[in-house]
Amino acid sequence: MAIAEPAVVPPSPAPVVSRAGRPRRDLTRLQAWGGVGLLVAVTLLALLAKVVAPQDPLAPVGLPLQPPGSAGFPLGSDSIGRDVLSRVLVGLQLSWFGAIVVIASGLLVGGIIGLVAGAVGGWVDTVLMRFTDLFLALPAPVLAIAVVAALGPGLRNTLLAVGVVWWPFYARIVRGEIRTLRARPHVEAARLAGTGGVRIALRHLLPGAVPAAVVAASLDVGALVLTLAGLSFLGLGQPAPAAELGADSARNLSYLLQQWWIPVMPGVAVMLLALAGNVAGDGVRILLDKR
Amino acid sequence: MSARGAVTGGVGPAAATAGPAAAAALRRVTGVPLVRLLAKRLVAAAVIVVALATSVFVLQRLSPLDPAKAMLGPGASASAVAQQRAKLGLDDPFAAQLGRYLVGLPQGDLGMSYRTRRPVMTDLGAFVPATAELASTAIVLALLLGIFFAVSTSLRWPGASVLRGVLMAGASAPAFLLGIGAILVFYKQLGWLPASGRSGITDLPGGPTGLLVLDGLLAGRFDVVSDALKHLVLPALAISFGPAVAIGRVLRTSLSSEERSDYARTARAKGLTDGAVLRRHVLRNAVGPALSMTGLQVGLMFAGVLVVEQIFAWPGIGQYTAQSIPVADFPAIAGVTLLLGIGYVVINTVVDILQGLADPRITT
């Protein structure tokens, strides 16, 4: 908690710490591009999920409770004969784009707040960063539950709720970058040349802060996939017939001991998605991070 | 609050009235960095908790659900709803309602649950001990596992890189998958550990804490203790695995960078063994980042607790939350949010103070 610190001190006592703990191994550049390729591949798969899915994810298409590998059901069928693979694919689409939408909105909001705080400075900076610290000092997933409860359950509200709590980290990073950039000669030169404040902020400060923000955001994709799946598991996502990875696992818990694949497969999909996000995030970090 | 203000400010109204000797003593105390750290952290924690309570209240206002209608049910007449609104003070000015809410909170007034029609505080009281036992076990386990992961991946042995891969994959698994996976392996296949509830014993000691392990120890019932521990293993593992990997990674990084530092080389050069260098010099410096990571991971673990309680039929606030969500029982969920938020703030405050103890250079 960095609430009582003077504003110039970096936010966390340990800047090397990433929020959800991501791998920091040195991969080669090739592996880094592999990570980015994975990002593209997962996005394509998510985009084409409804085309790739062999069956209708919502309709019963065969015998119920078929184990993985039975005819027509590569990952088995659920309690009413729906195709688990098709449901997982469609759920994957939702998880992936949900995570990306939240990250994008978090970057936008956090970026604007960080940019304003860093570029304007003074009391604006103090007020905005105290506000940010307040959010950082509270557990984001728990806060999100309260926000959804207030707005009412549903996917749109869940994404909104997570978006509301997911920007402070980015605001901190962008502000820090802007503060260091402000002291650089090119900004001073621009100021001497009579460039206006807004133009300096947008043309001379913002571009420099983009890499750090994008790195932080891409390292967050995996954590966000997990958070959204957890909230969905708790019943904060879409109502029943819709395919959603967390909720599909939660609703089928009673089948765990006999037909394990029904609750397990969506969980495995979440894990692969988060793993892909982590590996891809690491790739982006290696490619963009100057340090 | 005024006493705290006086401590942080150095010279406050309390010091002015207490005479010069007391003022001097106060000044001496505030000169101690640890006291200043303590005071700053406590004030910060208090501010955060008030802000949390305020935002929960604002959320309730923003909510499209009318509390009066929710309490009376869908069939209530308009006049009954209006009457209930007046009774709850919902037509009062915003500031007055907020003031009433904030004054009520320290007295344990969290409002009435729409679903159970009991005070939320009473409901939480019934569910909190189970969650407290699980969460504290998970936090301790995360720290221990984190240390184990840090050491076992930094040692040079053939399995180290395999272990790193396994840990990375495990850290990408959602807590619910780890939970159901653990049930399939350790309960269904091996039959080693129970997979549901807190205890299989029916005549539990009605102990003072509500924590079965502690109550069992106090009552001298070791069957209860071992049974409770067995029930704790799988859910606590599912919650703490991901956080433990994160903690282990940070600890490994900070350990290896501290071990390369000049003072560590000096200590080795003067003939200390590796173990002694680690214990007496490196550990104190390296533990800070791992501690703050633990504090940050507690937020994730709380979310994990809510999820994992569903899987293991753990009678804690996760069950309460899951029952409250479908019926939009906002006071109940707000109570859970406040409770977990305060728990998070308290734990992180303790972590900050521990860091100050481990490394006196940390004063902010």
XYZ file of C-alpha atoms in Angstrom:
655
model
C 0.000 0.000 0.000
C 1.603 3.188 -1.142
C -0.996 5.558 0.176
C 1.136 7.763 2.407
C 4.156 8.056 0.181
C 5.277 11.287 -1.413
C 4.153 11.320 -5.002
C 7.592 10.966 -6.601
C 8.404 7.628 -5.003
C 7.665 4.597 -7.211
C 4.372 2.963 -6.281
C 5.400 -0.370 -4.916
C 8.318 -1.220 -2.669
C 9.246 -3.804 -5.252
C 8.781 -2.612 -8.824
C 9.975 -5.969 -10.128
C 6.824 -7.505 -8.713
C 4.132 -7.959 -11.279
C 0.632 -8.187 -9.944
C -0.268 -11.779 -10.505
C 3.270 -13.048 -10.690
C 4.354 -13.766 -14.196
C 7.307 -15.683 -15.502
C 10.424 -13.558 -15.929
C 12.629 -16.012 -17.721
C 14.935 -14.839 -20.403
C 13.576 -16.109 -23.642
C 15.310 -15.465 -26.886
C 13.869 -13.109 -29.438
C 12.669 -16.055 -31.475
C 10.709 -17.352 -28.543
C 9.384 -13.849 -28.040
C 8.020 -13.799 -31.579
C 6.639 -17.273 -30.924
C 4.714 -15.757 -28.021
C 3.328 -13.025 -30.228
C 2.414 -15.636 -32.838
C 0.549 -17.518 -30.134
C -1.326 -14.329 -29.288
C -2.421 -14.007 -32.909
C -3.324 -17.695 -33.118
C -5.478 -17.597 -29.984
C -7.176 -14.430 -31.169
C -7.919 -16.069 -34.534
C -9.263 -19.184 -32.826
C -11.450 -17.029 -30.592
C -12.617 -15.014 -33.581
C -13.553 -18.100 -35.568
C -14.839 -20.108 -32.582
C -18.387 -20.362 -33.925
C -17.096 -21.497 -37.323
C -14.644 -24.016 -35.900
C -17.116 -25.448 -33.380
C -18.337 -28.773 -34.795
C -21.802 -28.544 -33.212
C -24.346 -26.052 -31.965
C -23.079 -25.205 -28.455
C -26.589 -24.615 -27.085
C -28.568 -27.520 -28.513
C -28.448 -31.205 -27.519
C -26.955 -33.059 -30.475
C -26.563 -36.633 -29.239
C -26.498 -38.951 -26.259
C -25.792 -37.315 -22.888
C -22.754 -38.062 -20.670
C -20.581 -39.496 -23.453
C -16.880 -39.674 -22.482
C -14.225 -37.792 -24.499
C -13.334 -39.526 -27.738
C -16.747 -41.059 -28.342
C -18.222 -40.708 -31.798
C -18.974 -37.089 -32.588
C -17.779 -35.815 -29.192
C -13.993 -35.220 -29.093
C -14.282 -33.817 -25.539
C -17.402 -35.721 -24.546
C -20.991 -34.583 -24.141
C -22.670 -32.955 -21.160
C -25.686 -33.938 -19.078
C -28.221 -33.111 -21.805
C -26.147 -34.215 -24.792
C -24.520 -30.940 -25.819
C -21.032 -31.024 -27.327
C -18.457 -30.034 -24.684
C -15.875 -29.040 -27.320
C -18.269 -26.631 -29.011
C -19.227 -25.099 -25.675
C -15.586 -24.743 -24.682
C -14.712 -23.032 -27.965
C -17.537 -20.536 -27.667
C -16.707 -19.957 -24.006
C -13.105 -19.389 -24.986
C -14.172 -16.686 -27.401
C -16.042 -14.921 -24.636
C -13.184 -15.225 -22.125
C -10.558 -13.990 -24.529
C -12.452 -11.008 -25.890
C -13.757 -10.206 -22.428
C -10.194 -10.015 -21.151
C -9.087 -7.911 -24.105
C -12.018 -5.502 -23.777
C -11.326 -5.013 -20.068
C -7.602 -4.499 -20.674
C -8.278 -2.012 -23.460
C -10.696 -0.016 -21.342
C -8.327 -0.195 -18.373
C -5.493 1.086 -20.552
C -7.671 3.884 -21.859
C -8.913 5.052 -18.461
C -5.632 4.442 -16.650
C -3.716 6.020 -19.516
C -5.801 9.177 -19.485
C -5.575 9.520 -15.702
C -1.856 8.777 -15.702
C -1.233 11.177 -18.575
C -3.164 14.017 -16.966
C -1.564 13.430 -13.559
C 1.935 13.192 -14.954
C 1.686 16.010 -17.466
C -0.155 18.556 -15.312
C 1.548 17.748 -12.015
C 0.888 19.765 -8.879
C -2.327 19.250 -6.948
C -4.016 17.525 -9.900
C -1.311 14.882 -9.759
C -1.659 14.524 -5.988
C -5.450 14.162 -6.082
C -5.482 11.719 -9.009
C -2.725 9.552 -7.566
C -4.272 9.428 -4.088
C -7.477 8.274 -5.770
C -5.500 5.666 -7.716
C -3.738 4.491 -4.569
C -7.096 4.003 -2.897
C -8.130 1.600 -5.637
C -4.763 -0.135 -5.574
C -5.095 -0.660 -1.844
C -8.265 -2.720 -2.260
C -8.586 -6.261 -3.616
C -9.786 -5.825 -7.210
C -11.663 -9.144 -7.652
C -13.608 -8.657 -4.427
C -14.481 -5.092 -5.362
C -15.662 -6.308 -8.748
C -18.101 -8.702 -7.064
C -19.695 -5.793 -5.207
C -19.934 -3.738 -8.393
C -21.670 -6.585 -10.260
C -23.989 -7.150 -7.329
C -25.009 -3.496 -7.491
C -25.461 -3.421 -11.266
C -27.098 -6.846 -11.454
C -25.454 -9.991 -12.874
C -24.785 -10.435 -16.571
C -21.773 -10.430 -18.831
C -21.895 -6.738 -19.762
C -22.060 -5.712 -16.102
C -19.285 -8.120 -15.124
C -16.961 -6.688 -17.765
C -17.927 -3.186 -16.661
C -17.242 -4.075 -13.019
C -13.823 -5.550 -13.705
C -13.042 -2.585 -15.953
C -13.900 -0.237 -13.086
C -11.282 -1.866 -10.850
C -8.646 -2.716 -13.444
C -7.213 0.709 -14.408
C -5.223 1.971 -11.360
C -2.184 -0.158 -12.108
C -1.906 1.337 -15.609
C -2.469 4.863 -14.327
C 0.515 4.396 -12.004
C 2.750 3.091 -14.760
C 1.799 5.747 -17.314
C 2.188 8.535 -14.770
C 5.630 7.262 -13.754
C 6.766 7.175 -17.378
C 5.365 10.638 -18.052
C 7.131 12.068 -14.993
C 10.502 10.788 -16.175
C 9.847 11.896 -19.760
C 8.936 15.393 -18.636
C 12.495 16.023 -17.493
C 13.972 14.945 -20.831
C 15.576 17.515 -23.167
C 13.197 16.978 -26.066
C 10.262 18.033 -23.912
C 12.138 21.054 -22.642
C 12.984 21.969 -26.219
C 9.344 21.685 -27.204
C 8.347 23.884 -24.303
C 10.976 26.498 -25.239
C 9.650 26.447 -28.769
C 6.345 27.594 -27.358
C 4.434 24.333 -27.818
C 1.183 24.208 -25.876
C 0.620 21.912 -22.921
C -1.887 19.647 -24.651
C 0.329 19.217 -27.691
C 3.337 18.417 -25.493
C 1.306 15.844 -23.612
C -0.012 14.138 -26.734
C 2.952 14.447 -29.124
C 5.972 14.441 -26.833
C 4.976 12.610 -23.661
C 2.304 10.042 -24.541
C 4.213 8.096 -27.219
C 7.064 7.486 -24.794
C 4.737 5.981 -22.217
C 3.047 3.571 -24.635
C 5.596 0.707 -24.543
C 5.619 0.414 -20.744
C 1.828 0.498 -20.620
C 1.469 -2.108 -23.372
C 3.977 -4.384 -21.642
C 2.110 -4.134 -18.338
C -1.188 -4.756 -20.098
C -0.026 -7.782 -22.067
C 1.414 -9.347 -18.921
C -2.039 -8.892 -17.367
C -4.015 -10.875 -19.962
C -3.490 -14.204 -18.204
C -4.412 -12.813 -14.791
C -7.511 -11.229 -16.255
C -8.628 -14.440 -17.957
C -8.355 -16.143 -14.564
C -10.216 -13.363 -12.750
C -13.076 -13.353 -15.248
C -13.321 -17.145 -15.102
C -13.465 -16.971 -11.298
C -16.270 -14.402 -11.366
C -18.118 -16.486 -13.946
C -17.685 -19.510 -11.693
C -19.349 -17.561 -8.884
C -22.361 -16.958 -11.120
C -21.627 -13.395 -12.172
C -21.668 -14.070 -15.894
C -24.404 -14.866 -18.378
C -27.558 -16.781 -17.423
C -27.797 -20.539 -17.846
C -27.901 -21.777 -21.435
C -25.004 -19.596 -22.604
C -21.593 -21.264 -22.827
C -19.136 -19.689 -20.431
C -15.997 -21.417 -19.162
C -16.236 -20.642 -15.429
C -19.989 -21.073 -15.192
C -19.997 -24.314 -17.222
C -17.579 -25.799 -14.712
C -19.530 -24.543 -11.694
C -22.919 -25.731 -12.939
C -21.625 -29.219 -13.617
C -19.749 -29.788 -10.359
C -22.185 -32.523 -9.381
C -20.915 -34.636 -12.300
C -17.287 -34.394 -11.160
C -16.890 -37.872 -9.677
C -18.691 -39.770 -12.449
C -18.359 -37.690 -15.638
C -15.262 -35.699 -14.781
C -14.847 -34.183 -18.260
C -17.937 -31.994 -18.004
C -16.578 -29.708 -15.248
C -12.865 -30.281 -16.010
C -12.713 -29.410 -19.734
C -13.793 -25.762 -19.359
C -11.228 -25.370 -16.559
C -8.483 -26.794 -18.754
C -9.519 -24.352 -21.486
C -9.155 -21.464 -19.017
C -5.737 -22.740 -18.031
C -4.530 -23.011 -21.636
C -5.896 -19.564 -22.392
C -4.174 -18.033 -19.363
C -0.972 -19.862 -20.181
C -1.114 -18.572 -23.755
C -1.730 -15.093 -22.385
C 1.256 -15.365 -20.035
C 3.616 -16.689 -22.710
C 2.441 -14.089 -25.224
C 2.701 -11.338 -22.613
C 6.262 -12.369 -21.921
C 6.997 -12.212 -25.646
C 5.589 -8.701 -25.884
C 7.636 -7.683 -22.849
C 10.870 -8.970 -24.382
C 10.168 -7.178 -27.646
C 9.113 -3.833 -26.151
C 10.859 -3.521 -22.799
C 14.010 -1.450 -23.066
C 15.227 -2.402 -19.602
C -7.592 9.698 15.488
C -6.402 12.865 17.218
C -3.767 10.931 19.139
C -2.514 9.425 15.884
C -2.481 12.830 14.286
C -0.372 14.139 17.155
C 2.083 11.303 16.762
C 2.537 11.860 13.052
C 2.612 15.618 13.308
C 5.182 15.572 16.077
C 3.605 18.461 17.965
C -0.166 18.346 18.199
C -2.834 19.581 20.548
C -2.288 16.591 22.842
C 1.375 17.471 23.198
C 0.610 21.127 23.842
C -1.668 20.401 26.788
C 0.357 17.573 28.312
C 3.262 19.756 29.408
C 6.812 20.106 28.151
C 8.061 16.776 29.520
C 5.387 14.815 27.729
C 5.959 16.835 24.588
C 9.639 16.001 24.681
C 8.839 12.335 25.201
C 6.429 12.456 22.288
C 9.052 14.079 20.112
C 11.489 11.339 21.069
C 8.970 8.673 20.143
C 8.095 10.250 16.799
C 11.787 10.426 15.995
C 11.847 6.634 15.950
C 11.355 5.626 12.300
C 9.351 2.536 13.184
C 6.840 4.541 15.201
C 6.464 6.986 12.339
C 5.960 4.098 9.935
C 3.413 2.534 12.234
C 1.494 5.772 12.640
C 1.513 6.531 8.911
C 0.341 3.052 8.022
C -2.460 3.053 10.577
C -3.758 6.418 9.377
C -3.558 5.248 5.761
C -5.416 2.042 6.606
C -8.153 3.991 8.384
C -8.575 6.322 5.385
C -8.789 3.375 2.992
C -11.397 1.599 5.101
C -13.562 4.732 5.265
C -13.205 5.168 1.503
C -14.157 1.536 0.957
C -17.257 1.912 3.127
C -18.204 5.085 1.274
C -17.838 3.452 -2.133
C -19.893 0.453 -1.046
C -22.584 2.871 0.071
C -22.424 4.796 -3.212
C -22.701 1.491 -5.096
C -25.862 0.699 -3.207
C -27.275 4.101 -4.217
C -26.294 3.520 -7.854
C -27.928 0.139 -7.876
C -31.224 0.042 -9.775
C -32.643 -2.248 -7.089
C -34.893 -0.575 -4.550
C -33.974 -1.937 -1.102
C -37.488 -1.376 0.193
C -38.981 -3.355 -2.680
C -36.359 -6.065 -2.310
C -37.191 -6.450 1.371
C -40.940 -6.670 0.858
C -40.879 -8.919 -2.177
C -42.243 -8.416 -5.684
C -45.891 -8.462 -4.688
C -45.740 -5.473 -2.355
C -48.140 -2.588 -2.896
C -46.830 0.874 -3.734
C -47.967 2.289 -0.411
C -46.234 -0.502 1.523
C -43.020 0.192 -0.404
C -43.316 3.909 0.323
C -43.848 3.148 3.986
C -40.818 0.858 4.036
C -38.733 3.522 2.287
C -39.645 6.006 4.984
C -38.870 3.468 7.686
C -35.426 2.765 6.216
C -34.764 6.496 5.819
C -34.275 6.095 2.068
C -35.963 9.439 1.360
C -33.498 11.361 3.544
C -30.763 13.463 1.958
C -27.795 11.527 0.588
C -25.334 12.951 3.114
C -27.559 12.054 6.050
C -27.870 8.460 4.825
C -24.125 8.188 4.262
C -23.448 9.599 7.735
C -25.856 7.125 9.292
C -24.221 4.268 7.395
C -20.681 5.217 8.408
C -21.686 5.679 12.063
C -23.482 2.342 12.065
C -20.572 0.356 10.595
C -18.209 0.403 13.606
C -21.151 -0.817 15.692
C -21.505 -3.785 13.370
C -24.587 -2.508 11.553
C -24.305 -3.863 8.016
C -28.023 -3.732 7.321
C -30.502 -6.552 6.831
C -30.065 -9.329 4.315
C -32.920 -9.406 1.787
C -32.706 -13.174 1.594
C -32.279 -14.406 5.154
C -34.092 -11.403 6.710
C -31.501 -11.339 9.449
C -28.805 -8.728 10.142
C -25.895 -9.300 7.752
C -23.555 -9.132 10.737
C -25.303 -12.137 12.338
C -25.105 -14.080 9.073
C -21.424 -13.282 8.612
C -20.689 -14.278 12.194
C -21.917 -17.783 11.391
C -19.816 -18.117 8.236
C -16.626 -16.218 9.078
C -14.794 -18.764 11.299
C -14.730 -21.416 8.542
C -13.422 -18.899 6.008
C -10.913 -17.438 8.453
C -9.492 -20.882 9.111
C -9.239 -21.706 5.412
C -7.843 -18.320 4.366
C -5.204 -18.166 7.084
C -4.116 -21.720 6.298
C -3.904 -20.794 2.610
C -1.807 -17.684 3.308
C 0.664 -19.593 5.493
C 0.795 -22.395 2.921
C 1.403 -19.893 0.104
C 4.392 -18.474 1.987
C 5.845 -21.907 2.789
C 5.298 -23.207 -0.747
C 6.722 -19.964 -2.124
C 9.931 -20.451 -0.140
C 10.061 -24.074 -1.272
C 9.548 -23.126 -4.937
C 12.172 -20.367 -4.724
C 14.786 -22.694 -3.274
C 14.018 -25.730 -5.422
C 14.035 -23.818 -8.714
C 17.232 -21.908 -7.926
C 19.229 -25.009 -6.956
C 21.080 -26.711 -9.784
C 19.487 -30.102 -10.232
C 18.185 -31.936 -13.304
C 14.519 -31.415 -12.461
C 14.767 -27.655 -11.955
C 13.720 -26.620 -15.462
C 10.947 -29.225 -15.545
C 9.714 -27.950 -12.195
C 9.757 -24.380 -13.520
C 7.571 -25.450 -16.442
C 5.155 -27.264 -14.157
C 4.949 -24.242 -11.871
C 4.279 -21.921 -14.790
C 1.469 -24.133 -16.027
C 0.088 -24.538 -12.509
C 0.119 -20.801 -11.966
C -1.983 -20.408 -15.116
C -4.636 -22.804 -13.829
C -7.734 -21.243 -12.280
C -8.235 -22.064 -8.599
C -11.387 -24.017 -9.437
C -9.512 -26.319 -11.803
C -6.852 -26.988 -9.155
C -9.653 -27.718 -6.692
C -11.540 -30.193 -8.851
C -8.283 -31.722 -10.073
C -7.186 -32.250 -6.480
C -10.507 -33.910 -5.682
C -10.181 -36.270 -8.640
C -6.640 -37.276 -7.726
C -6.442 -37.250 -3.931
C -10.040 -38.162 -3.129
C -11.411 -40.222 -5.997
C -8.277 -42.017 -7.233
C -6.105 -42.277 -4.133
C -8.682 -41.866 -1.380
C -6.134 -40.087 0.824
C -8.008 -36.937 1.743
C -11.618 -35.842 2.227
C -13.168 -33.597 -0.406
C -16.059 -31.887 1.284
C -16.821 -29.868 4.400
C -14.645 -28.954 7.375
C -14.903 -32.076 9.480
C -16.292 -35.576 9.511
C -16.719 -35.587 13.286
C -20.188 -34.963 14.662
C -19.506 -34.090 18.332
C -17.288 -31.073 17.691
C -16.099 -29.058 20.671
C -18.027 -25.762 20.799
C -14.801 -23.870 21.216
C -14.214 -20.170 21.732
C -12.639 -19.361 18.352
C -14.738 -21.333 15.871
C -11.478 -22.435 14.242
C -11.604 -26.227 14.454
C -7.848 -26.732 14.675
C -7.476 -24.238 17.526
C -10.626 -25.354 19.340
C -9.543 -28.980 19.039
C -6.147 -28.140 20.544
C -7.743 -26.166 23.364
C -10.148 -28.986 24.154
C -7.414 -31.594 23.905
C -9.314 -33.341 21.095
C -6.520 -34.372 18.768
C -8.873 -36.441 16.618
C -10.677 -33.185 15.795
C -7.390 -31.424 15.034
C -6.101 -34.060 12.632
C -9.487 -34.430 10.959
C -9.768 -30.654 10.493
C -6.240 -30.480 9.090
C -7.023 -33.261 6.616
C -10.077 -31.345 5.427
C -8.011 -28.181 5.067
C -5.238 -29.596 2.871
C -6.909 -29.767 -0.540
C -8.867 -26.492 -0.522
C -5.922 -24.584 0.959
C -3.632 -26.048 -1.718
C -6.008 -25.078 -4.512
C -6.152 -21.504 -3.240
C -2.472 -21.046 -2.505
C -0.756 -22.698 -5.459
C -0.897 -19.788 -7.906
C 0.016 -17.160 -5.286
C 2.843 -19.414 -4.045
C 4.366 -19.522 -7.523
C 4.238 -15.728 -7.699
C 5.818 -15.391 -4.252
C 8.461 -17.983 -5.069
C 9.412 -16.194 -8.266
C 9.863 -12.874 -6.513
C 11.775 -14.440 -3.655
C 14.110 -16.253 -6.038
C 14.844 -13.053 -7.948
C 15.540 -11.010 -4.852
C 17.576 -13.775 -3.220
C 19.824 -14.188 -6.238
C 20.343 -10.449 -6.665
C 21.145 -9.980 -2.976
C 23.534 -12.915 -3.011
C 25.525 -11.231 -5.756
C 25.806 -7.995 -3.770
C 29.015 -6.608 -2.297
C 28.136 -7.144 1.337
C 27.367 -10.814 0.686
C 30.715 -11.245 -1.031
C 32.430 -9.542 1.916
C 30.674 -11.863 4.341
C 31.743 -14.892 2.340
C 35.278 -13.533 2.041
C 35.615 -13.262 5.776
C 34.892 -16.978 5.960
C 31.176 -17.340 6.695
C 29.465 -20.398 5.295
C 26.801 -19.987 2.620
C 24.137 -20.835 5.189
C 25.366 -18.213 7.617
C 25.556 -15.569 4.890
C 21.978 -16.384 3.936
C 20.647 -16.350 7.486
C 22.519 -13.371 8.910
C 22.879 -11.071 5.916
C 20.943 -11.910 2.777
C 17.590 -13.062 4.088
C 16.627 -9.811 5.836
C 17.286 -7.858 2.677
C 15.665 -10.318 0.300
C 12.472 -10.977 2.221
C 10.910 -7.541 1.605
C 9.711 -8.021 -1.995
C 8.434 -11.515 -1.176
C 6.476 -10.139 1.768
C 4.884 -7.378 -0.264
C 4.053 -9.901 -2.975
C 2.339 -12.032 -0.330
C 0.299 -9.026 0.721
C -0.747 -8.332 -2.860
C -1.603 -11.975 -3.484
C -3.985 -11.989 -0.534
C -6.536 -10.186 -2.711
C -6.330 -12.979 -5.252
C -6.511 -15.574 -2.505
C -9.713 -14.037 -1.140
C -11.294 -14.410 -4.565
C -9.902 -17.954 -4.620
C -11.481 -18.689 -1.229
C -14.917 -17.674 -2.498
C -14.579 -19.993 -5.495
C -12.951 -22.953 -3.784
C -15.505 -22.991 -0.961
C -18.126 -23.886 -3.575
C -16.158 -26.878 -4.734
C -15.378 -28.288 -1.295
C -18.785 -27.449 0.220
C -16.883 -25.365 2.765
C -19.415 -23.668 5.057
C -17.875 -20.196 4.819
C -18.655 -16.795 3.363
C -18.087 -18.147 -0.152
C -21.278 -20.179 0.245
C -23.006 -17.128 1.652
C -21.856 -15.041 -1.326
C -22.906 -17.677 -3.846
C -26.352 -17.874 -2.288
C -26.654 -14.077 -2.242
C -25.574 -13.390 -5.832
C -28.500 -15.001 -7.718
C -31.093 -13.154 -5.616
C -29.198 -9.826 -5.777
C -28.932 -9.602 -1.992
C -26.842 -6.447 -2.041
C -26.465 -5.865 1.731
C -25.065 -9.380 2.106
C -22.574 -8.924 -0.729
C -21.645 -5.471 0.524
C -20.961 -7.027 3.927
C -18.697 -9.646 2.363
C -16.905 -6.959 0.331
C -16.341 -4.799 3.402
C -15.126 -7.749 5.425
C -12.677 -8.970 2.779
C -11.597 -5.410 1.939
C -10.837 -4.694 5.586
C -9.046 -8.029 5.890
C -6.930 -7.127 2.867
C -6.075 -3.684 4.230
C -5.201 -5.093 7.658
C -2.967 -7.801 6.194
C -1.170 -5.360 3.927
C -0.675 -2.949 6.811
C 0.866 -5.767 8.838
C 3.044 -6.658 5.829
C 4.255 -3.051 5.566
C 5.135 -3.004 9.242
C 6.885 -6.377 8.993
C 8.907 -5.028 6.100
C 9.885 -2.069 8.244
C 10.998 -4.482 10.974
C 12.990 -6.648 8.561
C 14.592 -3.702 6.809
C 14.770 -0.495 8.898
C 15.671 1.529 5.803
C 12.023 1.340 4.740
C 10.392 4.337 6.355
C 7.737 5.552 3.971
